[in-house]
PDB file of C-alpha atoms in Angstrom:
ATOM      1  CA  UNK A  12       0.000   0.000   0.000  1.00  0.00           C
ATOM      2  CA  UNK A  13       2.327   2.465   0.756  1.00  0.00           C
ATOM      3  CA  UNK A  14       4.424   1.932  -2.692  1.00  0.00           C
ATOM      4  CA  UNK A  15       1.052   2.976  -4.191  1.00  0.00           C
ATOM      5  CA  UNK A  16       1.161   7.037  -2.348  1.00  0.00           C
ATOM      6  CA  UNK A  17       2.534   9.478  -4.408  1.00  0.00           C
ATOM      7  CA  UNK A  18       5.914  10.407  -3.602  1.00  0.00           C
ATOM      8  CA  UNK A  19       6.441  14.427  -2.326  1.00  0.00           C
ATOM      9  CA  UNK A  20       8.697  16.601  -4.820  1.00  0.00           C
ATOM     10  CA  UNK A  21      12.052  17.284  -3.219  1.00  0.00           C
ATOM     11  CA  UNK A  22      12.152  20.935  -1.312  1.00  0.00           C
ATOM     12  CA  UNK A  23      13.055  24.155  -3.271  1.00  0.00           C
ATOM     13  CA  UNK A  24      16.294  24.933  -3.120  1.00  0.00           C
ATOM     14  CA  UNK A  25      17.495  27.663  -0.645  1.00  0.00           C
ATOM     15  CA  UNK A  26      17.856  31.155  -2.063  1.00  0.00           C
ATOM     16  CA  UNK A  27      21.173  32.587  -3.304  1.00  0.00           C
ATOM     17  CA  UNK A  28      22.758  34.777  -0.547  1.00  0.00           C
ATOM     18  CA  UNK A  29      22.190  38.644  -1.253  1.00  0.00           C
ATOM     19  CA  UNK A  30      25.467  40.058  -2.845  1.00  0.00           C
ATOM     20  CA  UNK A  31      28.274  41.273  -0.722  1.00  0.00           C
ATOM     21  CA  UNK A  32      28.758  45.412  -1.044  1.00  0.00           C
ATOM     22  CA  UNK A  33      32.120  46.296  -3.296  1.00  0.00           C
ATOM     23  CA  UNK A  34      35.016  46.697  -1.011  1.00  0.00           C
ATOM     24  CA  UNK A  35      35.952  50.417  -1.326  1.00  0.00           C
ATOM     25  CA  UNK A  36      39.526  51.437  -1.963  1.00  0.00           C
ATOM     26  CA  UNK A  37      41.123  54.398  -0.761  1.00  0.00           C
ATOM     27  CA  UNK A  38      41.155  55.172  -4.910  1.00  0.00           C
ATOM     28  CA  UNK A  39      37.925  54.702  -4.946  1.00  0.00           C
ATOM     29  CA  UNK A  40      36.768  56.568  -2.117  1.00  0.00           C
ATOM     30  CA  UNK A  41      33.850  59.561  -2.618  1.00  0.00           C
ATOM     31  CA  UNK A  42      35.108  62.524  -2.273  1.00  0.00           C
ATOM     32  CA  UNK A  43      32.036  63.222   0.164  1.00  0.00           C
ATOM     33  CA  UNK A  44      33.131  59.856   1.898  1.00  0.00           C
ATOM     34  CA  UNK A  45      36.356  60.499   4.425  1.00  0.00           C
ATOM     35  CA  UNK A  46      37.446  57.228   6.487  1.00  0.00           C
ATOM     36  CA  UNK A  47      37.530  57.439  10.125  1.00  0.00           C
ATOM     37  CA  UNK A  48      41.026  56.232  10.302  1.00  0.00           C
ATOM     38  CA  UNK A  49      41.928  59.093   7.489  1.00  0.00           C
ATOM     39  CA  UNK A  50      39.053  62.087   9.374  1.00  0.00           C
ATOM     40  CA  UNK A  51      41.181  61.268  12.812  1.00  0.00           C
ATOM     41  CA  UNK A  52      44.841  61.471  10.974  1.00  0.00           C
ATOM     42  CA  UNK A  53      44.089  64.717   9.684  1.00  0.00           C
ATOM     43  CA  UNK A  54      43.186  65.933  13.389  1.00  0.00           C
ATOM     44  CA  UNK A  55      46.123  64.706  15.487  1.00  0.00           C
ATOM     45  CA  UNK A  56      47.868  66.426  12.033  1.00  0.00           C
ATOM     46  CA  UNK A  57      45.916  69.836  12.946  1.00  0.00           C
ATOM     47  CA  UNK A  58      46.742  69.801  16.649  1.00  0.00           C
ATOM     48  CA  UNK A  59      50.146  69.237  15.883  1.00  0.00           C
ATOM     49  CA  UNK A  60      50.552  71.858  13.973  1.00  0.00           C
ATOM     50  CA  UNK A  61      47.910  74.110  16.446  1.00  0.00           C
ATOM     51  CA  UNK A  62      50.356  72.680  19.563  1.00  0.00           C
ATOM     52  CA  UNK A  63      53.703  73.899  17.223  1.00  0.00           C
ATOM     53  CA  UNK A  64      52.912  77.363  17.189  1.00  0.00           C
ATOM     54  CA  UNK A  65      50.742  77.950  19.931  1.00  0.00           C
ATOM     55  CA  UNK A  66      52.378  80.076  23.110  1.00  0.00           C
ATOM     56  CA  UNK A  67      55.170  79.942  21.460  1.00  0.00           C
ATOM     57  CA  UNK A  68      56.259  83.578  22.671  1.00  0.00           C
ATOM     58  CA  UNK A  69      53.958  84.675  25.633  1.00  0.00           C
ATOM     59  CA  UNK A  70      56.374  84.318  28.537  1.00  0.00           C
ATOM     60  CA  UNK A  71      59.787  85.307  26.449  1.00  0.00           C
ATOM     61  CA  UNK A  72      60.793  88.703  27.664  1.00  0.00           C
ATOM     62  CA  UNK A  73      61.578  89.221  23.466  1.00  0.00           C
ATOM     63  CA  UNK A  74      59.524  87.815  20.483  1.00  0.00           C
ATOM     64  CA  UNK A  75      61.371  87.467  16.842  1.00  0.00           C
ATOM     65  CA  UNK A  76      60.160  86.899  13.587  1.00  0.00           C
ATOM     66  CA  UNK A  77      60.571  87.676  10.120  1.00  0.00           C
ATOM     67  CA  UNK A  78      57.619  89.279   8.226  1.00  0.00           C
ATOM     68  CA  UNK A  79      57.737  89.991   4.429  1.00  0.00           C
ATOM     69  CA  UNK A  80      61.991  89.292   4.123  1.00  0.00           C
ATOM     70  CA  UNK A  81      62.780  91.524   7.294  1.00  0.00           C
ATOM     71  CA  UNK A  82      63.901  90.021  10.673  1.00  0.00           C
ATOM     72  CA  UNK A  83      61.981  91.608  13.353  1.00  0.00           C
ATOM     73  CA  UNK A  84      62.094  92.131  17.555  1.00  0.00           C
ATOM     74  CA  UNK A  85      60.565  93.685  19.763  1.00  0.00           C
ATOM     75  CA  UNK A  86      60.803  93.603  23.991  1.00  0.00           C
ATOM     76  CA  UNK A  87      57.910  92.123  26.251  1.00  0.00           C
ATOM     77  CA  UNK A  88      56.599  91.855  29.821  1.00  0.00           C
ATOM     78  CA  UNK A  89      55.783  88.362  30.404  1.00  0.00           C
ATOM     79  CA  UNK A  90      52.674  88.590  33.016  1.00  0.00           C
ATOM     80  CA  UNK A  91      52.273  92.015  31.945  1.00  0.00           C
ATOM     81  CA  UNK A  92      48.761  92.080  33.194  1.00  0.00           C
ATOM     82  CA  UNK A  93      49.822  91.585  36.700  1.00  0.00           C
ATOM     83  CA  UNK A  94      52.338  94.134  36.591  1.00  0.00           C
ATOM     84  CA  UNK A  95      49.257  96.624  35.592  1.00  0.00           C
ATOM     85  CA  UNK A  96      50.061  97.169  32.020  1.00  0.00           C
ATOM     86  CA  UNK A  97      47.429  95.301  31.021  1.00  0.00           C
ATOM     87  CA  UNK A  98      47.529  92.623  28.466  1.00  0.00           C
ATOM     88  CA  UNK A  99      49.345  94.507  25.447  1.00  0.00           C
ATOM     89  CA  UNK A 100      53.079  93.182  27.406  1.00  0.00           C
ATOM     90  CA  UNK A 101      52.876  90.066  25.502  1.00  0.00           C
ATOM     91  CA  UNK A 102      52.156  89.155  21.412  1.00  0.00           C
ATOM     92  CA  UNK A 103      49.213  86.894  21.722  1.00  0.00           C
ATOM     93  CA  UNK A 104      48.404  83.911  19.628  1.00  0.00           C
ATOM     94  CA  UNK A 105      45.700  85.856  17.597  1.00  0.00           C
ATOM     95  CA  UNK A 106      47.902  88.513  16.580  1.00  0.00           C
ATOM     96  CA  UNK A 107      50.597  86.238  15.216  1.00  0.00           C
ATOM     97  CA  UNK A 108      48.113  85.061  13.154  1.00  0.00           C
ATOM     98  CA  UNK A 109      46.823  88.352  11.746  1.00  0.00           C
ATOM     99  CA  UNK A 110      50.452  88.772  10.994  1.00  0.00           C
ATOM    100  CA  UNK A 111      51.391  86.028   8.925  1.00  0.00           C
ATOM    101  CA  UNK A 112      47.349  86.200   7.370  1.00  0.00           C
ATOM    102  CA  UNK A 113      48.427  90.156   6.410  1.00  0.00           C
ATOM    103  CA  UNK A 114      52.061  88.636   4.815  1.00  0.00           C
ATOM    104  CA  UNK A 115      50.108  86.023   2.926  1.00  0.00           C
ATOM    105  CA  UNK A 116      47.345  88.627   1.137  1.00  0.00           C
ATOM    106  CA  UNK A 117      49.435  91.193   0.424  1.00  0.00           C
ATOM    107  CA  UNK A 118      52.941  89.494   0.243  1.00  0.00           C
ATOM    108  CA  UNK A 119      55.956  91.658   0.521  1.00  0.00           C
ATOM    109  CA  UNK A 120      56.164  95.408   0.058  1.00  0.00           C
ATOM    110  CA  UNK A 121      52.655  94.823  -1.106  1.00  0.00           C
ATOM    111  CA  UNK A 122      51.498  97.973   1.570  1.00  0.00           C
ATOM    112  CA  UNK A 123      53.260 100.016   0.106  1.00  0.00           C
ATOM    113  CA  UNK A 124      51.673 103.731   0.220  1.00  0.00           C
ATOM    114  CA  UNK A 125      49.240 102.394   2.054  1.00  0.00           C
ATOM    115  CA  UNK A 126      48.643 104.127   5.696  1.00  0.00           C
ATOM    116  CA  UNK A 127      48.077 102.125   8.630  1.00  0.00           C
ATOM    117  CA  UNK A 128      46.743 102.239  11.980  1.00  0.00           C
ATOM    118  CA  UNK A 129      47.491  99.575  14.765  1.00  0.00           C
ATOM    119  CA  UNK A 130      44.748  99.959  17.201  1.00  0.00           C
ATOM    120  CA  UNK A 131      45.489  98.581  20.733  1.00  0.00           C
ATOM    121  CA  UNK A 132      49.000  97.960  19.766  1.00  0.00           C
ATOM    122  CA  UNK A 133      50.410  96.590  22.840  1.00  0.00           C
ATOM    123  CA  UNK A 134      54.301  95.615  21.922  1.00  0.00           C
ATOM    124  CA  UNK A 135      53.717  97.312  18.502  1.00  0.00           C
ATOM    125  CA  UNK A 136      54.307  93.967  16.468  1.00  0.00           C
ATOM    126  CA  UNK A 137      51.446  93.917  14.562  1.00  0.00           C
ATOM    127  CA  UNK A 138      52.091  97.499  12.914  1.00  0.00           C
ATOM    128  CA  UNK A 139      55.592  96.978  12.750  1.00  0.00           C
ATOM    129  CA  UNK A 140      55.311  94.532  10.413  1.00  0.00           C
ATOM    130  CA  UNK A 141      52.612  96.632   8.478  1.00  0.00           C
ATOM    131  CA  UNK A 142      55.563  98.629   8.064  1.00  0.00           C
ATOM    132  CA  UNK A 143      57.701  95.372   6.819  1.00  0.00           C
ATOM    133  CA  UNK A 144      55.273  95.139   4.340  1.00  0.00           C
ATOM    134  CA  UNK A 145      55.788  98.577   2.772  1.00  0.00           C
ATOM    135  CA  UNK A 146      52.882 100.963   4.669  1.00  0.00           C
ATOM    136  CA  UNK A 147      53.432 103.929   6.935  1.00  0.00           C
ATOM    137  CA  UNK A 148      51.867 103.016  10.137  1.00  0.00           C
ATOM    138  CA  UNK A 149      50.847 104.845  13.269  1.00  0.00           C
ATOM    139  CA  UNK A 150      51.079 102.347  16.207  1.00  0.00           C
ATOM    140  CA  UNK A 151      48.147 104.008  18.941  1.00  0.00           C
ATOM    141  CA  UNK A 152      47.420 102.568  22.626  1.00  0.00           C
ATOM    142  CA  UNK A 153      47.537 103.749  25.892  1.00  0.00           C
ATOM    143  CA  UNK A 154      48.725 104.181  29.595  1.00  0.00           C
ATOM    144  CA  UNK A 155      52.108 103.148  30.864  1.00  0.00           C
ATOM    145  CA  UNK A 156      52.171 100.456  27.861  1.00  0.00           C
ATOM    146  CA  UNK A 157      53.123 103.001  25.206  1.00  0.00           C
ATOM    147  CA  UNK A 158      57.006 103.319  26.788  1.00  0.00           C
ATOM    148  CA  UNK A 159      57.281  99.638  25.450  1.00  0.00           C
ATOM    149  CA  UNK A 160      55.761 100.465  21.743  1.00  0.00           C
ATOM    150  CA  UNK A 161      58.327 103.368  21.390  1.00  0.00           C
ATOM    151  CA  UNK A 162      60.657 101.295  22.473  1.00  0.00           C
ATOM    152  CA  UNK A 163      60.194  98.448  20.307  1.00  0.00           C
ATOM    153  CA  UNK A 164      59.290 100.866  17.364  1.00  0.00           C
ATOM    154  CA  UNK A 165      62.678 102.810  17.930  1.00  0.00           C
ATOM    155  CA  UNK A 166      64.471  99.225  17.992  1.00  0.00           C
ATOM    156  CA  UNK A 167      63.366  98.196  14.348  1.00  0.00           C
ATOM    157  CA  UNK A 168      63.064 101.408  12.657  1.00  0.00           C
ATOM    158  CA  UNK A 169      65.924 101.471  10.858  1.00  0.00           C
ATOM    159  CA  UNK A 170      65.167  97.494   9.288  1.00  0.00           C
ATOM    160  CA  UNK A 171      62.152  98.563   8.050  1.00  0.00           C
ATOM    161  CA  UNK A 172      61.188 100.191   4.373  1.00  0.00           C
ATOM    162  CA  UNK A 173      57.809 102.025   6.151  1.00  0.00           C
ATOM    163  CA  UNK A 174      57.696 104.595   8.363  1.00  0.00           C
ATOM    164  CA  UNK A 175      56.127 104.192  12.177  1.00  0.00           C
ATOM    165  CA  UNK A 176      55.044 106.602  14.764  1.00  0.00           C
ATOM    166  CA  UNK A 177      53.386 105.743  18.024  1.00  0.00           C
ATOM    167  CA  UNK A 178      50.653 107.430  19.284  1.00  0.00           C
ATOM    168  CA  UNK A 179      48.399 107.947  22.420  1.00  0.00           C
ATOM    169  CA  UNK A 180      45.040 106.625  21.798  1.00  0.00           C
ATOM    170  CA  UNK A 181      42.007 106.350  23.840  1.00  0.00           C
ATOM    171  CA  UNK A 182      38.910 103.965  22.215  1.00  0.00           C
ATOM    172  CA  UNK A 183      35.924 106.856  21.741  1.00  0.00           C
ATOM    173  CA  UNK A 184      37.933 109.974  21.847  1.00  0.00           C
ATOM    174  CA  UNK A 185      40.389 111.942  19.910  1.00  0.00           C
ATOM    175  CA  UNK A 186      41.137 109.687  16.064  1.00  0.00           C
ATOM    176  CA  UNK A 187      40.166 112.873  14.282  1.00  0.00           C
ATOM    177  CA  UNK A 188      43.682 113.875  15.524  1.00  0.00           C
ATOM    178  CA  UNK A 189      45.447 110.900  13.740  1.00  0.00           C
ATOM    179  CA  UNK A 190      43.969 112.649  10.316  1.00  0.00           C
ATOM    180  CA  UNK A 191      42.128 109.435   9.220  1.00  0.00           C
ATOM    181  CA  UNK A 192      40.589 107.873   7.452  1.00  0.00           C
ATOM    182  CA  UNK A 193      43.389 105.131   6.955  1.00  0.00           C
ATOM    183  CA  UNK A 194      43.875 103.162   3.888  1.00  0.00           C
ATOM    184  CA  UNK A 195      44.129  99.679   6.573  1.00  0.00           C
ATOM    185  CA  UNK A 196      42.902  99.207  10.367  1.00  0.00           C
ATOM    186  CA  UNK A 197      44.131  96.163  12.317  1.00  0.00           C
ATOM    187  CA  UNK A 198      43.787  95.265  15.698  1.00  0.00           C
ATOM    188  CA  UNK A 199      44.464  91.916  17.773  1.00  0.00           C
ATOM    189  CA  UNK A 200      43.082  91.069  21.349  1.00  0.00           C
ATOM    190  CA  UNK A 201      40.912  93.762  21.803  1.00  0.00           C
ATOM    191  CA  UNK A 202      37.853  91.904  22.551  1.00  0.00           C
ATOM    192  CA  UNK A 203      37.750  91.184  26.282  1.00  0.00           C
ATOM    193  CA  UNK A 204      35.247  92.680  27.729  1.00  0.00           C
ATOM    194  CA  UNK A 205      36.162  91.738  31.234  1.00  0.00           C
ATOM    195  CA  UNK A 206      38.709  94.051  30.800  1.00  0.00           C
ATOM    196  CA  UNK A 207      38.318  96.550  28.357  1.00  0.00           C
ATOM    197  CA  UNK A 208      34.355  97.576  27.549  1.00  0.00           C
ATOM    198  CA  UNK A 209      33.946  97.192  23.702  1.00  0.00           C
ATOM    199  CA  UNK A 210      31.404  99.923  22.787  1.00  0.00           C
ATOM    200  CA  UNK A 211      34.248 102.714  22.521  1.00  0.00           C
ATOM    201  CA  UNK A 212      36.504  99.864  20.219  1.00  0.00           C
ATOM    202  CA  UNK A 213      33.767  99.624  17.885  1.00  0.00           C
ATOM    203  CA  UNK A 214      33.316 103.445  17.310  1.00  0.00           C
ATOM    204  CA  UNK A 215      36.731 103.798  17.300  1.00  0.00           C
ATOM    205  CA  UNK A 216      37.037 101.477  14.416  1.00  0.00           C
ATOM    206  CA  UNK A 217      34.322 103.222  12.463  1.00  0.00           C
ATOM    207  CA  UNK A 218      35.838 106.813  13.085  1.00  0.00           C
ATOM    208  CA  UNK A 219      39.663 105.606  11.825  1.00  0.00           C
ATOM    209  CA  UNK A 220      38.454 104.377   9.018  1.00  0.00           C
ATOM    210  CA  UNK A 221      36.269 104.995   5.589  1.00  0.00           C
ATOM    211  CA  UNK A 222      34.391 103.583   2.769  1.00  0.00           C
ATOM    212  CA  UNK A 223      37.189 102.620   0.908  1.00  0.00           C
ATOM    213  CA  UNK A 224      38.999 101.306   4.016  1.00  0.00           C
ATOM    214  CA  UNK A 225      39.881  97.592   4.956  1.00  0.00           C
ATOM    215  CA  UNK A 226      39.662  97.082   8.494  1.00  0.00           C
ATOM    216  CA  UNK A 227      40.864  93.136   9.934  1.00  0.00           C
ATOM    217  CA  UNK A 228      40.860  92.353  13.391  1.00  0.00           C
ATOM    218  CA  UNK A 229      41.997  89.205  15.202  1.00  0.00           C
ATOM    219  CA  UNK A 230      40.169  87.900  17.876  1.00  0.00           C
ATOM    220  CA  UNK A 231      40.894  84.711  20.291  1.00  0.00           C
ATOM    221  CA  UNK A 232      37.369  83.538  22.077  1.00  0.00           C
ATOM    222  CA  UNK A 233      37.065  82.965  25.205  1.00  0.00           C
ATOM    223  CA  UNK A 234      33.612  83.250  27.486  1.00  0.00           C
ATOM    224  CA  UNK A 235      32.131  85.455  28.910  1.00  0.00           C
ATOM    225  CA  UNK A 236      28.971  84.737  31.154  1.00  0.00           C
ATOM    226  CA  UNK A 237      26.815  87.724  31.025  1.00  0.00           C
ATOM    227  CA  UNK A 238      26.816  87.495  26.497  1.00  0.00           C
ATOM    228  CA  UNK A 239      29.040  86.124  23.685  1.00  0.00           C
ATOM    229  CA  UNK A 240      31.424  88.717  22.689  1.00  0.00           C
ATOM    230  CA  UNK A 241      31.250  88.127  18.822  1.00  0.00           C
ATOM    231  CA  UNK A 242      27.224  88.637  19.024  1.00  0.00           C
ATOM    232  CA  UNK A 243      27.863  91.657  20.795  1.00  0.00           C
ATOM    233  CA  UNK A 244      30.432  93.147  18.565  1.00  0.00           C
ATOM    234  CA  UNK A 245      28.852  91.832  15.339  1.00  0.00           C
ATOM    235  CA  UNK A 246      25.638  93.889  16.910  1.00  0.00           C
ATOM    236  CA  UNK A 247      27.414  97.440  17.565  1.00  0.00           C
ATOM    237  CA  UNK A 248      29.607  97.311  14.384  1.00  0.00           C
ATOM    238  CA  UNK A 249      26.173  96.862  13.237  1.00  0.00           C
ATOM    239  CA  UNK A 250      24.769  99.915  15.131  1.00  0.00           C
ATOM    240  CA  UNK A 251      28.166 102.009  13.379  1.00  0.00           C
ATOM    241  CA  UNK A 252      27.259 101.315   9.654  1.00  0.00           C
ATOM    242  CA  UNK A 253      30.177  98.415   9.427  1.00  0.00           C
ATOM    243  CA  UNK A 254      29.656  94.789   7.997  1.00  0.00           C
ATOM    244  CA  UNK A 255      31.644  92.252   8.870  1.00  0.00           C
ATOM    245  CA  UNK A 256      32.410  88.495   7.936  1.00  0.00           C
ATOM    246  CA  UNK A 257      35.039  85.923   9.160  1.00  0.00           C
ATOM    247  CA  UNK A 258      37.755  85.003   6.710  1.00  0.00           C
ATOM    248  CA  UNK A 259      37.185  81.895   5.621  1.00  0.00           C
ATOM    249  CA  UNK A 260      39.779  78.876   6.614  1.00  0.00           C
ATOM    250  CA  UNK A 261      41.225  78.502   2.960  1.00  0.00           C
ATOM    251  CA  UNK A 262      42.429  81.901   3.055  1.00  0.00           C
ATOM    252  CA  UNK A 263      44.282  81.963   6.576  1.00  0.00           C
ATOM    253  CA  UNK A 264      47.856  80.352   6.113  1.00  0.00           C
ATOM    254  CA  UNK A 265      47.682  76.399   6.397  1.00  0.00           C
ATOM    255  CA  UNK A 266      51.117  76.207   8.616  1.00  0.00           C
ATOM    256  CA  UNK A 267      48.733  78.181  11.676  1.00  0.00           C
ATOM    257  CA  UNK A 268      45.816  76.138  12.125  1.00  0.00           C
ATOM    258  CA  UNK A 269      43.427  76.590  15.107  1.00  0.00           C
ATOM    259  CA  UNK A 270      40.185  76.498  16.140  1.00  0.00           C
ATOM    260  CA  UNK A 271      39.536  79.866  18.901  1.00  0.00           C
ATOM    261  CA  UNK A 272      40.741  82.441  16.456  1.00  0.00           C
ATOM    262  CA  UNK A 273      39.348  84.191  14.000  1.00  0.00           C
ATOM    263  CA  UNK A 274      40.003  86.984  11.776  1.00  0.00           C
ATOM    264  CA  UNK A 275      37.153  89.164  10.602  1.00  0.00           C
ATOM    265  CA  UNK A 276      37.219  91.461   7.708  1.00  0.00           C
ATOM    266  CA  UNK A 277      35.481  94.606   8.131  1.00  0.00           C
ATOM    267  CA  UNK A 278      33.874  97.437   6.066  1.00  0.00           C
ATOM    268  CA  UNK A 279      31.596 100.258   5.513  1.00  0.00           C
ATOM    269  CA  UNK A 280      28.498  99.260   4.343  1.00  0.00           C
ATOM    270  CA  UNK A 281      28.752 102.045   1.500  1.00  0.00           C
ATOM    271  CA  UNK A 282      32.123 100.167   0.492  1.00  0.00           C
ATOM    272  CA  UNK A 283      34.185 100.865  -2.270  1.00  0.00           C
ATOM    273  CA  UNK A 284      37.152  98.844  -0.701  1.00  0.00           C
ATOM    274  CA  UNK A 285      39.066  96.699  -3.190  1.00  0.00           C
ATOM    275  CA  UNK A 286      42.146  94.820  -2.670  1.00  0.00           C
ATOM    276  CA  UNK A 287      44.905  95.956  -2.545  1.00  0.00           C
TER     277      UNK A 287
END
């Protein structure tokens, strides 16, 4: 009896496994695809650099560097802010930045004619190598800190093609007397509103300069409880007719990375400023 049931048709056969993904090489990586192992390279490669340069000069009673060909040096006061000149003893991270992001645009002698001002100079760095790079500067702060900018300006006068002059400078109050406006206004570390309120720094940037001025400041964050500083200035450069945007990262040199500083670029809103 039972060689007379039908016999049951073998099973199906099990599907084929789904296909395995293409292995990826590094050629053939997306350019919108970056590999952990390659994203994490390039950041221990960015702190390195950040770590190289970084406080490199902020408790040397000298700093030296060369700016557009010319060897420069100037005299500081490590823990100058304890001392009670303030924080202009020392050349800050931010404005050796601004520095070698000024020698990069305009590239040697390329100020030439041009007239500077140095706002908040502190050592008198920053405008002395404006004056590397070909301008005629006027290097402006205040208090017992200025006996260090003539210093330092007297020291390096004679290495330098442009011409420098320090004067006394109070944020709010006499730039007519300066004969503005200039041609270029920097400034470094003058945002820190613990210290030093930034209402008068924001006119005074507006009254140095004009619509066919180019105004770059440098500025290291750090916070402040009571409101961001870079809302705040954004807001009263605002309030003085001036725009202002952040140069981007591809412009800034690539042998000073970091992540707290930033250079803004700032103008009239009635600009005619070109480069120059």
């Amino acid at each position: 009896f039972a060689a007379m049931l039908p016999i049951p048709p073998p099973p199906p056969p099990p599907p084929p496994p789904p296909p395995r993904a293409p292995t990826v090489t590094s050629q053939q990586t997306s350019a919108n695809h970056i590999p952990r192992r390659a994203t994490l390279s390039r950041r221990v490669e960015r702190m390195t650099k950040c770590l190289g340069w970084r406080d490199r000069y902020q408790l040397q009673d000298t700093c030296a560097l060369s700016c557009g060909g010319i060897s420069l040096e100037v005299d500081q006061i490590p823990q100058s802010e304890r001392l009670g000149f303030g924080t202009g003893g020392i050349v800050w991270d931010a404005g050796i930045l601004l520095i070698r992001y000024l020698e990069q645009r305009f590239g040697e002698r390329g100020l030439t004619g041009k007239r500077v001002v140095d706002v908040g100079a502190g050592t008198g760095l920053l405008g002395l190598c404006c004056a590397a790079l070909g301008a005629d500067v006027v290097v402006t702060d205040t208090g017992a800190i200025m006996d260090l900018a003539r210093r330092n300006v007297d020291r390096n006068q004679n290495r330098i093609p442009g011409k420098v002059s320090v004067a006394e400078l109070s944020w709010g109050e006499g730039e007519a007397a300066l004969n503005p406006p200039f041609d270029v206004v920097v400034a470094s570390e003058c945002i820190v509103p613990k210290l030093y309120p930034i209402e008068p720094f924001a006119a005074t940037l507006r009254s140095l300069s004009g619509p066919a001025s180019m105004i770059f400041v440098a500025y290291e964050h750090r916070i402040f409880p009571e409101y961001d500083p870079r809302e705040r200035f954004a807001e009263l450069l605002q309030k003085q007719g001036l725009d202002i945007a952040v140069v981007a990262e591809d412009e800034l040199p690539p042998d000073y990375p970091c992540d707290d500083i930033v250079i803004w670029s700032i103008t009239h809103q009635n600009s005619t400023a070109q480069c120059l």
